[in-house]
Amino acid sequence: MDNQNFGIGILGIGMCLPESILTNYDLEKMVDTSDEWIIKRTGISERRILDKDEPAYKLGVKAAQRAIEDAGLKPEEIDFIIVTTTSPDYLTPSMSCMIQSEIGAVNAAALDINAACTGFIYALKIAEALIANGCYKNILLVACEGLSKVVDWEDRATCVLFGDGAGAVVIGAVENGLGIVKTCVGADGSIGHNLTIPCCYLSNVDLEKRVHENKRVVWMDGSEVFKFAVKAMAEAASKVLDESNFSIEDIKLIIPHQANVRIIDGAAKRLGVSLDKMYINLNKYGNISSASIPVALKEAVDLNLIKKGELVLLVGFGGGLTWGSTVMRWNR
Ligand code: UT7
């Protein structure tokens, strides 16, 4: 990879969020919570929610079409699609196949990956390697989540946190010296039981943790995940900076996973940076799992917060438990 005479970066970027907004005040009518508690403990004011009869992949379709158009490509020119999701509409067909069909990416192979909220960073790592070794030219990454469909709307500990949305990028060859510098990913499955969404099997232990009749829903030990998150975000950021020989001062903007403003604040303190360096939009969207980083990146780009040649750091953590970080030199 070190000998290649081109960079690998983002050719186009898009996002799509549902129109319906669910505010903290709406949640006050559904569970025993308050706007004050949610804002103080998480920073979230509202989130976007799919209609009950609307599948999540439709958000991915729109985000993908926007990213492909932004890249100046046609759907037929996409040769591989990776979808990251923890909330697929179906296990099969995969969300990537559903999106491939609807956007008309007839020449693309397609697969889903699940690294929960770290999914987008894992997908970047895979896409970069597949382009560097000559396997593919234009890879579409779609981070697409319909978490409202797996949330227990009677569990106040989780239902206030999550939202729906999708972000997409096209990855391909860019000017030498620009694009992805380094990506680090990791996992600690031994603490994965702290955040679970069952699918085809549910252990008795996990069944007992869940309330009411809702068995196939998100369950989380929030404080355990919180502790992991602050440490993992700071360590992942430091690791990717060390391995790419940059210091935190070299970074123009940090795009953290948007789970809780207190987690972002804790990571910023450990890294010795002010919150101004962190792009934050979780107040509007809540935690949209793997879609949170590409949606935040798209907004930061639209706001002209990152210019060509500047360094941006993406850093996330999530179920699994997993973590990941990327340094990229903005190429557009
Ligand atoms: O993307 C990865 C996924 N997840 C995360 O990143 C989340 C990580 N964890 C967190 O963000 C935080 O742990 C939470 C926001 C989930 C919870 O905040 P906390 O400060 O850790 O609160 P807590 O769980 O320690 O709960 C404090 C109190 C409890 O009451 P008692 O036991 O002190 O009487 C909870 O029952 O707050 C209560 N509580 C609520 N009260 C009002 C929990 N949820 C709510 C709620 N409204 N929605």
mmCIF file of C-alpha atoms and ligand atoms in Angstrom:
data_model
loop_
_atom_site.group_PDB
_atom_site.id
_atom_site.type_symbol
_atom_site.label_atom_id
_atom_site.label_comp_id
_atom_site.label_asym_id
_atom_site.label_seq_id
_atom_site.Cartn_x
_atom_site.Cartn_y
_atom_site.Cartn_z
ATOM 1 C CA MET A 1 0.000 0.000 0.000
ATOM 2 C CA ASP A 2 2.907 2.320 0.754
ATOM 3 C CA ASN A 3 4.160 2.103 -2.843
ATOM 4 C CA GLN A 4 0.934 3.146 -4.527
ATOM 5 C CA ASN A 5 1.037 6.398 -6.481
ATOM 6 C CA PHE A 6 -2.508 7.522 -5.643
ATOM 7 C CA GLY A 7 -4.462 8.340 -2.524
ATOM 8 C CA ILE A 8 -7.713 6.643 -1.499
ATOM 9 C CA GLY A 9 -10.453 8.967 -0.354
ATOM 10 C CA ILE A 10 -14.035 10.140 -0.500
ATOM 11 C CA LEU A 11 -15.254 10.904 -4.043
ATOM 12 C CA GLY A 12 -18.813 11.798 -3.001
ATOM 13 C CA ILE A 13 -20.924 12.018 0.152
ATOM 14 C CA GLY A 14 -24.672 12.018 0.888
ATOM 15 C CA MET A 15 -27.123 11.621 3.748
ATOM 16 C CA CYS A 16 -30.826 11.109 4.340
ATOM 17 C CA LEU A 17 -32.897 11.456 7.491
ATOM 18 C CA PRO A 18 -36.598 10.740 8.009
ATOM 19 C CA GLU A 19 -38.807 13.820 8.118
ATOM 20 C CA SER A 20 -40.660 12.933 11.325
ATOM 21 C CA ILE A 21 -39.173 14.500 14.441
ATOM 22 C CA LEU A 22 -39.637 12.974 17.900
ATOM 23 C CA THR A 23 -38.841 15.548 20.595
ATOM 24 C CA ASN A 24 -38.005 15.055 24.256
ATOM 25 C CA TYR A 25 -41.425 16.556 24.993
ATOM 26 C CA ASP A 26 -43.054 13.819 22.878
ATOM 27 C CA LEU A 27 -41.110 11.226 24.913
ATOM 28 C CA GLU A 28 -42.356 12.781 28.168
ATOM 29 C CA LYS A 29 -45.808 11.577 27.088
ATOM 30 C CA MET A 30 -44.583 8.046 26.384
ATOM 31 C CA VAL A 31 -42.312 7.162 29.344
ATOM 32 C CA ASP A 32 -41.385 8.527 32.767
ATOM 33 C CA THR A 33 -38.733 10.993 31.604
ATOM 34 C CA SER A 34 -38.208 14.720 31.117
ATOM 35 C CA ASP A 35 -36.644 17.041 28.567
ATOM 36 C CA GLU A 36 -34.392 18.306 31.363
ATOM 37 C CA TRP A 37 -33.077 14.793 32.246
ATOM 38 C CA ILE A 38 -32.436 13.845 28.624
ATOM 39 C CA ILE A 39 -30.604 17.071 27.793
ATOM 40 C CA LYS A 40 -28.552 17.049 30.985
ATOM 41 C CA ARG A 41 -27.529 13.374 30.736
ATOM 42 C CA THR A 42 -27.143 13.044 26.945
ATOM 43 C CA GLY A 43 -27.334 16.393 25.118
ATOM 44 C CA ILE A 44 -30.134 15.081 22.873
ATOM 45 C CA SER A 45 -33.184 17.299 22.151
ATOM 46 C CA GLU A 46 -34.828 15.426 19.298
ATOM 47 C CA ARG A 47 -34.345 12.543 16.890
ATOM 48 C CA ARG A 48 -35.667 11.585 13.434
ATOM 49 C CA ILE A 49 -37.951 8.560 13.282
ATOM 50 C CA LEU A 50 -39.164 6.443 10.352
ATOM 51 C CA ASP A 51 -42.880 5.905 9.898
ATOM 52 C CA LYS A 52 -43.955 2.458 11.149
ATOM 53 C CA ASP A 53 -44.613 1.157 7.644
ATOM 54 C CA GLU A 54 -41.438 2.635 6.113
ATOM 55 C CA PRO A 55 -38.394 0.331 5.780
ATOM 56 C CA ALA A 56 -34.988 1.682 6.815
ATOM 57 C CA TYR A 57 -33.232 0.767 3.562
ATOM 58 C CA LYS A 58 -35.126 3.568 1.768
ATOM 59 C CA LEU A 59 -32.988 6.069 3.710
ATOM 60 C CA GLY A 60 -29.886 4.220 2.491
ATOM 61 C CA VAL A 61 -31.129 4.393 -1.101
ATOM 62 C CA LYS A 62 -31.479 8.184 -0.965
ATOM 63 C CA ALA A 63 -28.145 8.701 0.824
ATOM 64 C CA ALA A 64 -26.433 6.418 -1.742
ATOM 65 C CA GLN A 65 -27.978 8.222 -4.735
ATOM 66 C CA ARG A 66 -26.828 11.548 -3.324
ATOM 67 C CA ALA A 67 -23.271 10.276 -2.707
ATOM 68 C CA ILE A 68 -23.011 8.792 -6.220
ATOM 69 C CA GLU A 69 -24.284 12.013 -7.790
ATOM 70 C CA ASP A 70 -21.872 14.045 -5.651
ATOM 71 C CA ALA A 71 -19.037 11.832 -6.946
ATOM 72 C CA GLY A 72 -20.110 12.565 -10.524
ATOM 73 C CA LEU A 73 -20.627 8.847 -11.176
ATOM 74 C CA LYS A 74 -23.435 6.686 -12.519
ATOM 75 C CA PRO A 75 -24.793 3.768 -10.429
ATOM 76 C CA GLU A 76 -23.411 1.312 -13.032
ATOM 77 C CA GLU A 77 -19.886 2.537 -12.210
ATOM 78 C CA ILE A 78 -20.103 1.302 -8.602
ATOM 79 C CA ASP A 79 -18.394 -2.075 -8.384
ATOM 80 C CA PHE A 80 -18.830 -2.961 -4.705
ATOM 81 C CA ILE A 81 -21.332 -1.959 -2.011
ATOM 82 C CA ILE A 82 -20.775 -2.283 1.729
ATOM 83 C CA VAL A 83 -23.705 -1.498 3.994
ATOM 84 C CA THR A 84 -23.151 -1.067 7.723
ATOM 85 C CA THR A 85 -26.212 -1.645 9.878
ATOM 86 C CA THR A 86 -27.333 -2.982 13.244
ATOM 87 C CA SER A 87 -30.969 -2.705 12.230
ATOM 88 C CA PRO A 88 -31.418 -4.456 8.849
ATOM 89 C CA ASP A 89 -34.965 -4.716 7.530
ATOM 90 C CA TYR A 90 -34.241 -8.349 6.606
ATOM 91 C CA LEU A 91 -31.328 -10.650 7.346
ATOM 92 C CA THR A 92 -31.719 -11.805 3.782
ATOM 93 C CA PRO A 93 -31.862 -10.150 1.376
ATOM 94 C CA SER A 94 -29.165 -7.997 2.903
ATOM 95 C CA MET A 95 -29.699 -4.256 3.003
ATOM 96 C CA SER A 96 -26.826 -3.897 0.532
ATOM 97 C CA CYS A 97 -28.667 -6.064 -2.024
ATOM 98 C CA MET A 98 -31.900 -4.119 -1.481
ATOM 99 C CA ILE A 99 -30.044 -0.832 -2.040
ATOM 100 C CA GLN A 100 -28.089 -2.235 -5.009
ATOM 101 C CA SER A 101 -31.319 -3.152 -6.761
ATOM 102 C CA GLU A 102 -33.118 0.111 -6.101
ATOM 103 C CA ILE A 103 -30.265 2.412 -7.174
ATOM 104 C CA GLY A 104 -29.507 0.304 -10.259
ATOM 105 C CA ALA A 105 -25.908 -0.519 -9.344
ATOM 106 C CA VAL A 106 -26.102 -3.514 -11.663
ATOM 107 C CA ASN A 107 -22.346 -4.118 -11.761
ATOM 108 C CA ALA A 108 -21.825 -4.105 -8.004
ATOM 109 C CA ALA A 109 -21.327 -6.985 -5.581
ATOM 110 C CA ALA A 110 -22.977 -6.269 -2.237
ATOM 111 C CA LEU A 111 -22.602 -7.240 1.401
ATOM 112 C CA ASP A 112 -23.638 -6.034 4.869
ATOM 113 C CA ILE A 113 -21.264 -5.763 7.794
ATOM 114 C CA ASN A 114 -22.098 -5.250 11.452
ATOM 115 C CA ALA A 115 -19.674 -3.539 13.785
ATOM 116 C CA ALA A 116 -22.545 -1.589 15.398
ATOM 117 C CA CYS A 117 -21.800 2.119 15.790
ATOM 118 C CA THR A 118 -18.189 1.595 14.624
ATOM 119 C CA GLY A 119 -19.439 0.091 11.344
ATOM 120 C CA PHE A 120 -18.556 3.047 9.130
ATOM 121 C CA ILE A 121 -14.920 3.047 10.249
ATOM 122 C CA TYR A 122 -14.641 -0.731 9.767
ATOM 123 C CA ALA A 123 -16.123 -0.284 6.274
ATOM 124 C CA LEU A 124 -13.558 2.414 5.446
ATOM 125 C CA LYS A 125 -10.773 0.017 6.451
ATOM 126 C CA ILE A 126 -12.158 -2.739 4.203
ATOM 127 C CA ALA A 127 -12.856 -0.406 1.258
ATOM 128 C CA GLU A 128 -9.388 1.129 1.398
ATOM 129 C CA ALA A 129 -7.753 -2.317 1.270
ATOM 130 C CA LEU A 130 -9.974 -3.501 -1.613
ATOM 131 C CA ILE A 131 -9.083 -0.426 -3.669
ATOM 132 C CA ALA A 132 -5.382 -0.486 -2.769
ATOM 133 C CA ASN A 133 -5.016 -4.102 -3.908
ATOM 134 C CA GLY A 134 -6.776 -3.413 -7.197
ATOM 135 C CA CYS A 135 -9.920 -5.468 -6.530
ATOM 136 C CA TYR A 136 -12.346 -2.589 -7.063
ATOM 137 C CA LYS A 137 -12.388 1.017 -8.304
ATOM 138 C CA ASN A 138 -15.509 2.717 -6.899
ATOM 139 C CA ILE A 139 -16.850 1.352 -3.613
ATOM 140 C CA LEU A 140 -20.122 2.628 -2.160
ATOM 141 C CA LEU A 141 -20.358 2.615 1.659
ATOM 142 C CA VAL A 142 -23.825 3.109 3.096
ATOM 143 C CA ALA A 143 -24.371 3.385 6.854
ATOM 144 C CA CYS A 144 -28.096 2.844 7.264
ATOM 145 C CA GLU A 145 -30.054 2.519 10.493
ATOM 146 C CA GLY A 146 -33.695 2.119 11.468
ATOM 147 C CA LEU A 147 -33.104 1.851 15.205
ATOM 148 C CA SER A 148 -36.630 3.019 16.055
ATOM 149 C CA LYS A 149 -37.742 -0.448 14.946
ATOM 150 C CA VAL A 150 -35.569 -2.265 17.509
ATOM 151 C CA VAL A 151 -36.050 0.131 20.419
ATOM 152 C CA ASP A 152 -38.331 -0.803 23.308
ATOM 153 C CA TRP A 153 -40.544 2.296 23.457
ATOM 154 C CA GLU A 154 -41.442 1.436 27.061
ATOM 155 C CA ASP A 155 -37.811 1.336 28.245
ATOM 156 C CA ARG A 156 -36.837 4.886 29.197
ATOM 157 C CA ALA A 157 -33.197 3.854 29.670
ATOM 158 C CA THR A 158 -32.767 3.321 25.908
ATOM 159 C CA CYS A 159 -35.696 4.809 23.953
ATOM 160 C CA VAL A 160 -34.572 8.387 24.558
ATOM 161 C CA LEU A 161 -31.158 7.727 23.003
ATOM 162 C CA PHE A 162 -31.608 6.438 19.469
ATOM 163 C CA GLY A 163 -32.792 7.727 16.079
ATOM 164 C CA ASP A 164 -32.942 6.722 12.403
ATOM 165 C CA GLY A 165 -30.878 7.920 9.456
ATOM 166 C CA ALA A 166 -28.343 7.082 6.751
ATOM 167 C CA GLY A 167 -25.055 8.433 5.461
ATOM 168 C CA ALA A 168 -23.154 7.284 2.369
ATOM 169 C CA VAL A 169 -19.814 7.845 0.678
ATOM 170 C CA VAL A 170 -18.163 6.655 -2.517
ATOM 171 C CA ILE A 171 -14.554 5.625 -1.956
ATOM 172 C CA GLY A 172 -12.020 5.619 -4.777
ATOM 173 C CA ALA A 173 -8.636 6.843 -6.021
ATOM 174 C CA VAL A 174 -7.789 10.496 -5.293
ATOM 175 C CA GLU A 175 -4.755 12.759 -5.726
ATOM 176 C CA ASN A 176 -1.582 11.283 -4.259
ATOM 177 C CA GLY A 177 -0.971 12.480 -0.689
ATOM 178 C CA LEU A 178 -4.663 13.098 -0.003
ATOM 179 C CA GLY A 179 -7.434 10.882 1.387
ATOM 180 C CA ILE A 180 -7.244 8.193 4.063
ATOM 181 C CA VAL A 181 -3.958 8.303 5.976
ATOM 182 C CA LYS A 182 -4.566 5.549 8.511
ATOM 183 C CA THR A 183 -7.455 3.574 10.007
ATOM 184 C CA CYS A 184 -7.302 1.597 13.260
ATOM 185 C CA VAL A 185 -10.063 -0.758 14.382
ATOM 186 C CA GLY A 186 -10.447 -3.121 17.322
ATOM 187 C CA ALA A 187 -12.875 -5.114 19.418
ATOM 188 C CA ASP A 188 -13.354 -6.532 22.909
ATOM 189 C CA GLY A 189 -16.045 -9.197 22.620
ATOM 190 C CA SER A 190 -15.642 -10.143 26.294
ATOM 191 C CA ILE A 191 -17.745 -7.093 27.252
ATOM 192 C CA GLY A 192 -20.224 -7.372 24.382
ATOM 193 C CA HIS A 193 -23.011 -8.499 26.737
ATOM 194 C CA ASN A 194 -23.376 -4.866 27.879
ATOM 195 C CA LEU A 195 -25.206 -3.906 24.687
ATOM 196 C CA THR A 196 -27.385 -6.471 22.924
ATOM 197 C CA ILE A 197 -29.977 -6.691 20.140
ATOM 198 C CA PRO A 198 -31.084 -10.320 19.793
ATOM 199 C CA CYS A 199 -31.938 -11.778 16.416
ATOM 200 C CA CYS A 200 -32.549 -15.517 15.851
ATOM 201 C CA TYR A 201 -31.655 -16.643 19.392
ATOM 202 C CA LEU A 202 -32.109 -15.121 22.839
ATOM 203 C CA SER A 203 -30.371 -16.565 25.913
ATOM 204 C CA ASN A 204 -32.314 -16.803 29.181
ATOM 205 C CA VAL A 205 -29.933 -14.293 30.736
ATOM 206 C CA ASP A 206 -30.695 -11.760 27.998
ATOM 207 C CA LEU A 207 -34.416 -12.558 28.100
ATOM 208 C CA GLU A 208 -34.599 -11.763 31.830
ATOM 209 C CA LYS A 209 -32.980 -8.354 31.346
ATOM 210 C CA ARG A 210 -35.753 -7.272 29.006
ATOM 211 C CA VAL A 211 -38.993 -5.815 30.270
ATOM 212 C CA HIS A 212 -42.573 -6.302 29.084
ATOM 213 C CA GLU A 213 -43.410 -8.434 26.087
ATOM 214 C CA ASN A 214 -40.744 -6.831 23.947
ATOM 215 C CA LYS A 215 -38.066 -9.481 23.567
ATOM 216 C CA ARG A 216 -36.253 -8.535 20.395
ATOM 217 C CA VAL A 217 -35.218 -5.045 21.401
ATOM 218 C CA VAL A 218 -32.110 -3.116 22.389
ATOM 219 C CA TRP A 219 -30.883 -3.646 25.936
ATOM 220 C CA MET A 220 -27.914 -1.773 27.358
ATOM 221 C CA ASP A 221 -26.001 -1.369 30.583
ATOM 222 C CA GLY A 222 -25.575 2.353 29.929
ATOM 223 C CA SER A 223 -22.977 3.082 32.570
ATOM 224 C CA GLU A 224 -20.716 0.147 31.538
ATOM 225 C CA VAL A 225 -20.882 1.237 27.898
ATOM 226 C CA PHE A 226 -20.273 4.836 28.984
ATOM 227 C CA LYS A 227 -17.060 3.888 30.824
ATOM 228 C CA PHE A 228 -15.805 1.882 27.845
ATOM 229 C CA ALA A 229 -16.764 4.657 25.419
ATOM 230 C CA VAL A 230 -14.814 7.521 26.983
ATOM 231 C CA LYS A 231 -11.646 5.420 27.291
ATOM 232 C CA ALA A 232 -12.021 3.745 23.881
ATOM 233 C CA MET A 233 -12.600 7.037 22.037
ATOM 234 C CA ALA A 234 -9.545 8.678 23.582
ATOM 235 C CA GLU A 235 -7.332 5.603 23.087
ATOM 236 C CA ALA A 236 -8.503 5.014 19.498
ATOM 237 C CA ALA A 237 -7.808 8.653 18.611
ATOM 238 C CA SER A 238 -4.350 8.547 20.207
ATOM 239 C CA LYS A 239 -3.479 5.258 18.494
ATOM 240 C CA VAL A 240 -4.337 6.453 14.976
ATOM 241 C CA LEU A 241 -2.467 9.723 15.578
ATOM 242 C CA ASP A 242 0.617 7.842 16.824
ATOM 243 C CA GLU A 243 0.541 5.445 13.892
ATOM 244 C CA SER A 244 0.215 8.264 11.365
ATOM 245 C CA ASN A 245 2.830 10.451 13.090
ATOM 246 C CA PHE A 246 0.488 13.341 13.762
ATOM 247 C CA SER A 247 -0.387 15.116 16.982
ATOM 248 C CA ILE A 248 -3.866 16.197 18.005
ATOM 249 C CA GLU A 249 -2.858 19.811 17.191
ATOM 250 C CA ASP A 250 -2.448 18.821 13.515
ATOM 251 C CA ILE A 251 -6.133 17.877 13.294
ATOM 252 C CA LYS A 252 -8.578 20.498 11.994
ATOM 253 C CA LEU A 253 -11.778 18.759 13.053
ATOM 254 C CA ILE A 254 -12.726 15.624 14.988
ATOM 255 C CA ILE A 255 -15.916 13.802 13.988
ATOM 256 C CA PRO A 256 -16.814 11.588 16.976
ATOM 257 C CA HIS A 257 -19.581 8.990 17.157
ATOM 258 C CA GLN A 258 -22.655 10.867 18.354
ATOM 259 C CA ALA A 259 -23.955 8.885 21.354
ATOM 260 C CA ASN A 260 -23.811 11.265 24.291
ATOM 261 C CA VAL A 261 -22.295 14.736 24.637
ATOM 262 C CA ARG A 262 -20.823 13.697 28.006
ATOM 263 C CA ILE A 263 -18.911 10.867 26.295
ATOM 264 C CA ILE A 264 -17.564 13.309 23.690
ATOM 265 C CA ASP A 265 -16.655 15.762 26.443
ATOM 266 C CA GLY A 266 -14.884 13.050 28.466
ATOM 267 C CA ALA A 267 -12.882 11.929 25.413
ATOM 268 C CA ALA A 268 -11.993 15.560 24.565
ATOM 269 C CA LYS A 269 -10.673 16.091 28.115
ATOM 270 C CA ARG A 270 -8.521 12.942 27.909
ATOM 271 C CA LEU A 271 -7.174 14.082 24.545
ATOM 272 C CA GLY A 272 -6.540 17.599 25.845
ATOM 273 C CA VAL A 273 -8.659 19.318 23.175
ATOM 274 C CA SER A 274 -11.512 21.763 23.515
ATOM 275 C CA LEU A 275 -15.036 20.755 22.546
ATOM 276 C CA ASP A 276 -14.800 23.296 19.689
ATOM 277 C CA LYS A 277 -12.638 20.798 17.821
ATOM 278 C CA MET A 278 -15.395 18.175 18.025
ATOM 279 C CA TYR A 279 -18.285 18.318 15.546
ATOM 280 C CA ILE A 280 -21.508 17.667 17.463
ATOM 281 C CA ASN A 281 -24.998 17.207 15.997
ATOM 282 C CA LEU A 282 -26.478 14.618 18.385
ATOM 283 C CA ASN A 283 -28.825 17.246 19.806
ATOM 284 C CA LYS A 284 -30.803 17.006 16.522
ATOM 285 C CA TYR A 285 -30.546 13.308 15.679
ATOM 286 C CA GLY A 286 -29.707 11.300 18.808
ATOM 287 C CA ASN A 287 -27.543 8.212 18.325
ATOM 288 C CA ILE A 288 -27.954 6.838 14.784
ATOM 289 C CA SER A 289 -25.350 4.129 15.299
ATOM 290 C CA SER A 290 -23.128 3.548 12.250
ATOM 291 C CA ALA A 291 -24.791 6.430 10.355
ATOM 292 C CA SER A 292 -23.786 9.017 12.946
ATOM 293 C CA ILE A 293 -20.208 9.589 11.696
ATOM 294 C CA PRO A 294 -20.978 9.918 7.942
ATOM 295 C CA VAL A 295 -24.010 12.149 8.654
ATOM 296 C CA ALA A 296 -21.869 14.385 10.892
ATOM 297 C CA LEU A 297 -19.078 14.409 8.275
ATOM 298 C CA LYS A 298 -21.518 15.442 5.541
ATOM 299 C CA GLU A 299 -22.848 18.289 7.682
ATOM 300 C CA ALA A 300 -19.328 19.464 8.561
ATOM 301 C CA VAL A 301 -18.380 19.467 4.857
ATOM 302 C CA ASP A 302 -21.531 21.425 3.941
ATOM 303 C CA LEU A 303 -20.671 23.957 6.648
ATOM 304 C CA ASN A 304 -17.207 24.348 5.070
ATOM 305 C CA LEU A 305 -15.525 23.298 8.318
ATOM 306 C CA ILE A 306 -12.947 21.123 6.493
ATOM 307 C CA LYS A 307 -10.993 22.340 3.471
ATOM 308 C CA LYS A 308 -8.869 20.452 0.962
ATOM 309 C CA GLY A 309 -5.577 19.353 2.507
ATOM 310 C CA GLU A 310 -6.777 19.655 6.118
ATOM 311 C CA LEU A 311 -6.726 16.683 8.481
ATOM 312 C CA VAL A 312 -9.922 15.227 9.899
ATOM 313 C CA LEU A 313 -10.134 12.524 12.559
ATOM 314 C CA LEU A 314 -13.119 10.160 12.702
ATOM 315 C CA VAL A 315 -13.474 8.207 15.955
ATOM 316 C CA GLY A 316 -16.141 5.858 17.220
ATOM 317 C CA PHE A 317 -17.105 3.014 19.520
ATOM 318 C CA GLY A 318 -20.088 0.737 19.742
ATOM 319 C CA GLY A 319 -21.710 -2.630 20.311
ATOM 320 C CA GLY A 320 -19.524 -5.699 20.136
ATOM 321 C CA LEU A 321 -17.930 -3.869 21.867
ATOM 322 C CA THR A 322 -15.895 -2.276 19.091
ATOM 323 C CA TRP A 323 -13.871 0.858 18.415
ATOM 324 C CA GLY A 324 -12.255 2.548 15.442
ATOM 325 C CA SER A 325 -10.483 5.689 14.248
ATOM 326 C CA THR A 326 -9.409 7.175 10.919
ATOM 327 C CA VAL A 327 -7.202 10.086 10.006
ATOM 328 C CA MET A 328 -7.853 11.489 6.541
ATOM 329 C CA ARG A 329 -6.459 14.417 4.620
ATOM 330 C CA TRP A 330 -9.533 15.976 3.079
ATOM 331 C CA ASN A 331 -9.281 15.555 -0.692
ATOM 332 C CA ARG A 332 -12.144 17.639 -2.063
HETATM 333 O O1 UT7 B 1 -23.510 3.985 20.625
HETATM 334 C C1 UT7 B 1 -23.269 3.169 21.717
HETATM 335 C C2 UT7 B 1 -24.503 3.020 22.494
HETATM 336 N N1 UT7 B 1 -24.695 3.614 23.752
HETATM 337 C C3 UT7 B 1 -24.124 4.618 24.420
HETATM 338 O O2 UT7 B 1 -23.190 5.190 24.019
HETATM 339 C C4 UT7 B 1 -24.693 5.012 25.717
HETATM 340 C C5 UT7 B 1 -23.694 5.032 26.824
HETATM 341 N N2 UT7 B 1 -24.320 5.373 28.082
HETATM 342 C C6 UT7 B 1 -24.892 6.595 28.310
HETATM 343 O O3 UT7 B 1 -24.921 7.462 27.463
HETATM 344 C C7 UT7 B 1 -25.465 6.848 29.685
HETATM 345 O O4 UT7 B 1 -25.046 5.839 30.553
HETATM 346 C C8 UT7 B 1 -27.018 6.950 29.704
HETATM 347 C C9 UT7 B 1 -27.457 8.230 29.013
HETATM 348 C C10 UT7 B 1 -27.634 5.756 29.020
HETATM 349 C C11 UT7 B 1 -27.511 7.014 31.141
HETATM 350 O O5 UT7 B 1 -26.929 8.107 31.822
HETATM 351 P P1 UT7 B 1 -26.319 7.902 33.279
HETATM 352 O O6 UT7 B 1 -25.861 9.212 33.748
HETATM 353 O O7 UT7 B 1 -25.302 6.786 33.176
HETATM 354 O O8 UT7 B 1 -27.588 7.490 34.108
HETATM 355 P P2 UT7 B 1 -27.862 6.143 34.924
HETATM 356 O O9 UT7 B 1 -28.050 5.006 33.980
HETATM 357 O O10 UT7 B 1 -26.802 6.009 35.985
HETATM 358 O O11 UT7 B 1 -29.226 6.491 35.602
HETATM 359 C C12 UT7 B 1 -29.369 7.521 36.551
HETATM 360 C C13 UT7 B 1 -30.812 7.585 36.989
HETATM 361 C C14 UT7 B 1 -31.401 6.235 37.360
HETATM 362 O O12 UT7 B 1 -32.272 6.413 38.454
HETATM 363 P P3 UT7 B 1 -31.801 6.058 39.943
HETATM 364 O O13 UT7 B 1 -31.417 4.615 39.911
HETATM 365 O O14 UT7 B 1 -30.637 6.977 40.194
HETATM 366 O O15 UT7 B 1 -33.010 6.359 40.724
HETATM 367 C C15 UT7 B 1 -32.202 5.840 36.141
HETATM 368 O O16 UT7 B 1 -33.289 4.990 36.443
HETATM 369 O O17 UT7 B 1 -31.616 8.079 35.905
HETATM 370 C C16 UT7 B 1 -32.700 7.174 35.685
HETATM 371 N N3 UT7 B 1 -33.026 7.207 34.262
HETATM 372 C C17 UT7 B 1 -33.859 8.118 33.729
HETATM 373 N N4 UT7 B 1 -34.553 9.127 34.286
HETATM 374 C C18 UT7 B 1 -35.306 9.890 33.476
HETATM 375 C C19 UT7 B 1 -32.574 6.407 33.283
HETATM 376 N N5 UT7 B 1 -33.107 6.774 32.107
HETATM 377 C C20 UT7 B 1 -33.912 7.835 32.370
HETATM 378 C C21 UT7 B 1 -34.730 8.658 31.564
HETATM 379 N N6 UT7 B 1 -35.389 9.675 32.158
HETATM 380 N N7 UT7 B 1 -34.828 8.487 30.241
#
